PDB file of C-alpha atoms in Angstrom:
ATOM      1  CA  MET I   1      -5.333  13.687  29.483  1.00  0.00           C
ATOM      2  CA  SER I   2      -4.959  14.751  25.570  1.00  0.00           C
ATOM      3  CA  ILE I   3      -4.746  12.081  22.760  1.00  0.00           C
ATOM      4  CA  LYS I   4      -2.946  12.547  19.496  1.00  0.00           C
ATOM      5  CA  ARG I   5      -3.506  10.782  16.921  1.00  0.00           C
ATOM      6  CA  PHE I   6      -1.327   9.504  14.007  1.00  0.00           C
ATOM      7  CA  TYR I   7      -2.497   7.768  10.408  1.00  0.00           C
ATOM      8  CA  ALA I   8      -1.185   5.424   8.712  1.00  0.00           C
ATOM      9  CA  SER I   9       0.826   6.129   5.952  1.00  0.00           C
ATOM     10  CA  LYS I  10       0.369   2.608   3.811  1.00  0.00           C
ATOM     11  CA  ASP I  11      -1.300  -0.010   4.532  1.00  0.00           C
ATOM     12  CA  THR I  12      -2.621  -3.617   2.309  1.00  0.00           C
ATOM     13  CA  THR I  13      -4.177  -6.505   3.357  1.00  0.00           C
ATOM     14  CA  ILE I  14      -2.385  -9.989   1.286  1.00  0.00           C
ATOM     15  CA  THR I  15      -3.456 -12.876   1.435  1.00  0.00           C
ATOM     16  CA  ASP I  16      -3.005 -16.794   0.391  1.00  0.00           C
ATOM     17  CA  ALA I  17      -6.383 -17.564   0.247  1.00  0.00           C
ATOM     18  CA  TYR I  18      -7.945 -19.104  -2.971  1.00  0.00           C
ATOM     19  CA  LYS I  19      -9.462 -18.320  -5.651  1.00  0.00           C
ATOM     20  CA  ALA I  20     -13.266 -19.130  -6.647  1.00  0.00           C
ATOM     21  CA  GLY I  21     -13.375 -22.659  -8.044  1.00  0.00           C
ATOM     22  CA  LEU I  22     -10.835 -23.296  -4.926  1.00  0.00           C
ATOM     23  CA  THR I  23      -7.842 -24.117  -7.419  1.00  0.00           C
ATOM     24  CA  THR I  24      -5.861 -21.730  -7.261  1.00  0.00           C
ATOM     25  CA  ARG I  25      -4.780 -19.190  -4.391  1.00  0.00           C
ATOM     26  CA  ALA I  26      -4.964 -15.635  -4.753  1.00  0.00           C
ATOM     27  CA  ILE I  27      -1.080 -15.162  -3.632  1.00  0.00           C
ATOM     28  CA  LYS I  28      -0.019 -12.239  -5.937  1.00  0.00           C
ATOM     29  CA  SER I  29      -3.291 -10.148  -5.036  1.00  0.00           C
ATOM     30  CA  ASN I  30      -3.318  -6.647  -1.904  1.00  0.00           C
ATOM     31  CA  THR I  31      -5.355  -4.215  -1.071  1.00  0.00           C
ATOM     32  CA  GLY I  32      -3.500  -1.164  -0.860  1.00  0.00           C
ATOM     33  CA  GLU I  33      -6.645   1.347  -2.475  1.00  0.00           C
ATOM     34  CA  SER I  34      -8.929  -0.401  -0.140  1.00  0.00           C
ATOM     35  CA  ASP I  35     -10.785   1.856   2.499  1.00  0.00           C
ATOM     36  CA  VAL I  36     -10.883  -1.459   4.837  1.00  0.00           C
ATOM     37  CA  LEU I  37      -8.020  -3.785   5.961  1.00  0.00           C
ATOM     38  CA  GLU I  38     -10.293  -7.665   6.409  1.00  0.00           C
ATOM     39  CA  ILE I  39      -8.011  -9.933   8.275  1.00  0.00           C
ATOM     40  CA  PHE I  40      -9.220 -14.243   8.427  1.00  0.00           C
ATOM     41  CA  SER I  41      -8.083 -17.333   8.378  1.00  0.00           C
ATOM     42  CA  ILE I  42     -10.189 -19.929   6.507  1.00  0.00           C
ATOM     43  CA  TYR I  43      -9.998 -23.922   7.444  1.00  0.00           C
ATOM     44  CA  GLY I  44     -11.190 -26.551   5.448  1.00  0.00           C
ATOM     45  CA  GLN I  45     -13.003 -24.434   2.047  1.00  0.00           C
ATOM     46  CA  ALA I  46     -10.889 -26.512   0.053  1.00  0.00           C
ATOM     47  CA  SER I  47     -10.185 -29.713   1.102  1.00  0.00           C
ATOM     48  CA  ASP I  48      -9.923 -31.278   4.492  1.00  0.00           C
ATOM     49  CA  GLY I  49      -7.141 -29.449   6.869  1.00  0.00           C
ATOM     50  CA  SER I  50      -6.898 -26.572   4.097  1.00  0.00           C
ATOM     51  CA  VAL I  51      -6.356 -23.023   5.219  1.00  0.00           C
ATOM     52  CA  GLU I  52      -6.298 -19.773   3.700  1.00  0.00           C
ATOM     53  CA  LYS I  53      -4.358 -16.553   5.635  1.00  0.00           C
ATOM     54  CA  SER I  54      -4.586 -13.208   5.107  1.00  0.00           C
ATOM     55  CA  ARG I  55      -2.146 -10.747   7.067  1.00  0.00           C
ATOM     56  CA  LEU I  56      -2.815  -7.084   7.772  1.00  0.00           C
ATOM     57  CA  LEU I  57       0.291  -4.786   7.122  1.00  0.00           C
ATOM     58  CA  ILE I  58       1.012  -0.754   8.384  1.00  0.00           C
ATOM     59  CA  GLN I  59       3.244   1.514   7.896  1.00  0.00           C
ATOM     60  CA  PHE I  60       3.285   4.879  10.162  1.00  0.00           C
ATOM     61  CA  SER I  61       5.740   7.693   9.502  1.00  0.00           C
ATOM     62  CA  MET I  62       8.225   7.907  11.985  1.00  0.00           C
ATOM     63  CA  ASP I  63       9.499  11.546  10.941  1.00  0.00           C
ATOM     64  CA  ASP I  64       6.027  13.176  12.073  1.00  0.00           C
ATOM     65  CA  ILE I  65       6.252  11.099  15.769  1.00  0.00           C
ATOM     66  CA  ILE I  66      10.189  12.592  15.731  1.00  0.00           C
ATOM     67  CA  SER I  67       8.735  15.349  15.192  1.00  0.00           C
ATOM     68  CA  ALA I  68       6.382  15.800  17.605  1.00  0.00           C
ATOM     69  CA  ARG I  69       7.849  15.170  20.797  1.00  0.00           C
ATOM     70  CA  ALA I  70      11.051  17.405  18.779  1.00  0.00           C
ATOM     71  CA  ASP I  71       8.471  20.420  18.410  1.00  0.00           C
ATOM     72  CA  GLY I  72       6.708  19.425  22.099  1.00  0.00           C
ATOM     73  CA  THR I  73       3.521  18.342  20.820  1.00  0.00           C
ATOM     74  CA  LEU I  74       4.452  14.917  21.673  1.00  0.00           C
ATOM     75  CA  PRO I  75       5.478  14.506  25.846  1.00  0.00           C
ATOM     76  CA  ALA I  76       8.603  13.226  27.233  1.00  0.00           C
ATOM     77  CA  PRO I  77       9.436   9.736  27.676  1.00  0.00           C
ATOM     78  CA  GLY I  78       7.297   7.850  30.538  1.00  0.00           C
ATOM     79  CA  SER I  79       5.104  10.125  29.755  1.00  0.00           C
ATOM     80  CA  VAL I  80       3.391   9.134  26.443  1.00  0.00           C
ATOM     81  CA  ASN I  81       1.684   5.953  25.887  1.00  0.00           C
ATOM     82  CA  PHE I  82       1.648   4.792  22.378  1.00  0.00           C
ATOM     83  CA  LYS I  83      -1.334   2.576  21.034  1.00  0.00           C
ATOM     84  CA  LEU I  84      -2.444   0.420  17.910  1.00  0.00           C
ATOM     85  CA  LYS I  85      -6.096   1.368  17.269  1.00  0.00           C
ATOM     86  CA  ILE I  86      -7.962  -0.338  14.205  1.00  0.00           C
ATOM     87  CA  PHE I  87     -11.570  -0.586  14.482  1.00  0.00           C
ATOM     88  CA  ASN I  88     -13.796  -2.949  13.137  1.00  0.00           C
ATOM     89  CA  ALA I  89     -16.017  -2.210  10.734  1.00  0.00           C
ATOM     90  CA  ALA I  90     -19.324  -3.708  10.514  1.00  0.00           C
ATOM     91  CA  HIS I  91     -20.869  -6.154   7.721  1.00  0.00           C
ATOM     92  CA  ALA I  92     -22.985  -8.867   7.772  1.00  0.00           C
ATOM     93  CA  GLU I  93     -21.335 -11.344   7.081  1.00  0.00           C
ATOM     94  CA  THR I  94     -20.157 -14.077  10.134  1.00  0.00           C
ATOM     95  CA  VAL I  95     -17.690 -13.428  11.866  1.00  0.00           C
ATOM     96  CA  PRO I  96     -15.447 -15.682  14.408  1.00  0.00           C
ATOM     97  CA  LYS I  97     -15.204 -15.670  18.193  1.00  0.00           C
ATOM     98  CA  SER I  98     -13.415 -16.600  20.588  1.00  0.00           C
ATOM     99  CA  TYR I  99      -9.893 -16.087  19.054  1.00  0.00           C
ATOM    100  CA  THR I 100      -6.388 -14.045  19.242  1.00  0.00           C
ATOM    101  CA  LEU I 101      -4.642 -11.898  16.997  1.00  0.00           C
ATOM    102  CA  GLU I 102      -0.587 -12.210  17.151  1.00  0.00           C
ATOM    103  CA  SER I 103       0.594  -8.791  16.059  1.00  0.00           C
ATOM    104  CA  TYR I 104       4.672  -8.301  15.073  1.00  0.00           C
ATOM    105  CA  VAL I 105       6.996  -6.343  13.815  1.00  0.00           C
ATOM    106  CA  VAL I 106       7.472  -6.516   9.534  1.00  0.00           C
ATOM    107  CA  THR I 107      11.219  -6.608   8.498  1.00  0.00           C
ATOM    108  CA  LYS I 108      11.353  -5.813   5.073  1.00  0.00           C
ATOM    109  CA  ASP I 109      10.211  -2.334   3.367  1.00  0.00           C
ATOM    110  CA  TRP I 110       7.498  -3.261   1.199  1.00  0.00           C
ATOM    111  CA  ASN I 111       4.701  -1.212  -1.397  1.00  0.00           C
ATOM    112  CA  GLU I 112       1.492  -0.608  -0.284  1.00  0.00           C
ATOM    113  CA  GLY I 113      -0.329  -1.308  -3.848  1.00  0.00           C
ATOM    114  CA  LEU I 114      -3.154  -0.751  -5.874  1.00  0.00           C
ATOM    115  CA  GLY I 115      -5.435  -2.702  -5.133  1.00  0.00           C
ATOM    116  CA  LEU I 116      -9.204  -2.900  -3.947  1.00  0.00           C
ATOM    117  CA  ASP I 117     -10.922  -6.279  -4.649  1.00  0.00           C
ATOM    118  CA  MET I 118     -10.876  -9.300  -2.141  1.00  0.00           C
ATOM    119  CA  GLU I 119     -13.618 -10.642  -4.209  1.00  0.00           C
ATOM    120  CA  GLY I 120     -12.125 -12.224  -6.874  1.00  0.00           C
ATOM    121  CA  TYR I 121      -8.399 -11.157  -6.128  1.00  0.00           C
ATOM    122  CA  THR I 122      -8.143  -9.656  -9.367  1.00  0.00           C
ATOM    123  CA  ASP I 123      -5.949  -7.088  -8.678  1.00  0.00           C
ATOM    124  CA  GLU I 124      -2.002  -8.030  -8.824  1.00  0.00           C
ATOM    125  CA  ASP I 125       0.344  -5.831  -7.650  1.00  0.00           C
ATOM    126  CA  THR I 126       3.598  -5.600  -6.238  1.00  0.00           C
ATOM    127  CA  CYS I 127       3.395  -6.363  -2.236  1.00  0.00           C
ATOM    128  CA  ASN I 128       1.628  -8.885  -2.393  1.00  0.00           C
ATOM    129  CA  TRP I 129       2.151 -12.949  -0.341  1.00  0.00           C
ATOM    130  CA  SER I 130       5.218 -13.543  -2.492  1.00  0.00           C
ATOM    131  CA  ASN I 131       6.411 -10.305  -2.784  1.00  0.00           C
ATOM    132  CA  ALA I 132       7.926  -6.825  -0.732  1.00  0.00           C
ATOM    133  CA  THR I 133       7.825  -5.025  -3.404  1.00  0.00           C
ATOM    134  CA  PHE I 134       7.957  -5.341  -7.242  1.00  0.00           C
ATOM    135  CA  ASN I 135      11.416  -6.862  -7.528  1.00  0.00           C
ATOM    136  CA  ASP I 136      12.516  -7.808  -4.192  1.00  0.00           C
ATOM    137  CA  ALA I 137      10.751 -11.244  -2.542  1.00  0.00           C
ATOM    138  CA  TRP I 138       9.645 -11.690   1.097  1.00  0.00           C
ATOM    139  CA  ASN I 139      12.494 -14.255   2.845  1.00  0.00           C
ATOM    140  CA  GLN I 140       9.493 -15.896   3.723  1.00  0.00           C
ATOM    141  CA  PRO I 141       5.686 -16.355   2.099  1.00  0.00           C
ATOM    142  CA  GLY I 142       3.305 -14.172   3.578  1.00  0.00           C
ATOM    143  CA  GLY I 143       5.642 -11.678   4.806  1.00  0.00           C
ATOM    144  CA  ASP I 144       8.979 -10.573   6.917  1.00  0.00           C
ATOM    145  CA  PHE I 145       8.769 -10.445  10.652  1.00  0.00           C
ATOM    146  CA  ASP I 146      10.563 -10.045  14.435  1.00  0.00           C
ATOM    147  CA  LEU I 147       8.698 -13.445  15.884  1.00  0.00           C
ATOM    148  CA  ILE I 148      11.351 -12.852  18.649  1.00  0.00           C
ATOM    149  CA  ASN I 149      11.416  -8.859  19.794  1.00  0.00           C
ATOM    150  CA  PHE I 150       8.104  -7.838  19.342  1.00  0.00           C
ATOM    151  CA  LYS I 151       4.454  -9.936  19.987  1.00  0.00           C
ATOM    152  CA  LYS I 152       1.622  -9.058  21.412  1.00  0.00           C
ATOM    153  CA  ILE I 153      -1.408 -10.688  21.696  1.00  0.00           C
ATOM    154  CA  GLN I 154      -5.458  -9.252  22.013  1.00  0.00           C
ATOM    155  CA  SER I 155      -7.901 -11.788  22.439  1.00  0.00           C
ATOM    156  CA  PHE I 156     -11.480 -11.396  20.966  1.00  0.00           C
ATOM    157  CA  SER I 157     -15.031 -12.674  22.570  1.00  0.00           C
ATOM    158  CA  THR I 158     -17.344 -11.777  19.675  1.00  0.00           C
ATOM    159  CA  GLY I 159     -15.103 -10.911  17.117  1.00  0.00           C
ATOM    160  CA  LEU I 160     -16.612  -7.524  16.908  1.00  0.00           C
ATOM    161  CA  GLU I 161     -14.398  -5.515  19.045  1.00  0.00           C
ATOM    162  CA  ASP I 162     -11.351  -3.791  17.810  1.00  0.00           C
ATOM    163  CA  LEU I 163      -7.602  -4.056  17.967  1.00  0.00           C
ATOM    164  CA  GLU I 164      -5.839  -2.189  20.514  1.00  0.00           C
ATOM    165  CA  ILE I 165      -2.397  -2.906  21.434  1.00  0.00           C
ATOM    166  CA  ASP I 166       0.289  -1.147  23.408  1.00  0.00           C
ATOM    167  CA  ILE I 167       3.337  -0.364  21.341  1.00  0.00           C
ATOM    168  CA  THR I 168       4.470   2.380  23.952  1.00  0.00           C
ATOM    169  CA  ASP I 169       7.860   0.033  23.914  1.00  0.00           C
ATOM    170  CA  LEU I 170       8.730  -0.466  20.597  1.00  0.00           C
ATOM    171  CA  VAL I 171       7.665   3.291  19.071  1.00  0.00           C
ATOM    172  CA  GLU I 172      10.228   4.743  22.190  1.00  0.00           C
ATOM    173  CA  SER I 173      12.930   1.929  20.937  1.00  0.00           C
ATOM    174  CA  TRP I 174      12.353   3.596  16.919  1.00  0.00           C
ATOM    175  CA  ILE I 175      12.264   7.259  18.569  1.00  0.00           C
ATOM    176  CA  ASP I 176      15.721   6.537  20.328  1.00  0.00           C
TER     177      ASP I 176
END
């Protein structure tokens, strides 16, 4: 068995988290140039019932995958599995336990952005909780997703696991 890796052509974290002081949301920030993607939900920090979320946006070059299939370095359909794998980055912060993550396909083109700051949310940029690109808002705050045709759920028991989901059917449909 051999493994061929395709790396993301762009990725970012967008959020509606509260900034310091817990009165203003960081909906204009992103972390397109950060080396780490951060996923979280924070409940009850600003007030009883308040919820703060982040979303990871990841895109791969289909041209690279199609070229690999054409030149024979990627096996034929039915002979290969595609998996999205995101490695957990160890850190000293508390992590949640016993939760699930849902993964969907983003249905609108978006810009990666230039942000780095997920502490003060000072990097306000093109792609964020409100906008997909500099001149184009999401149809729904937090991103536009196909909620019907593709949904993958992974459970995490310790909060330290890597994300690994089988996306074979999705990638093969894109190649076709």
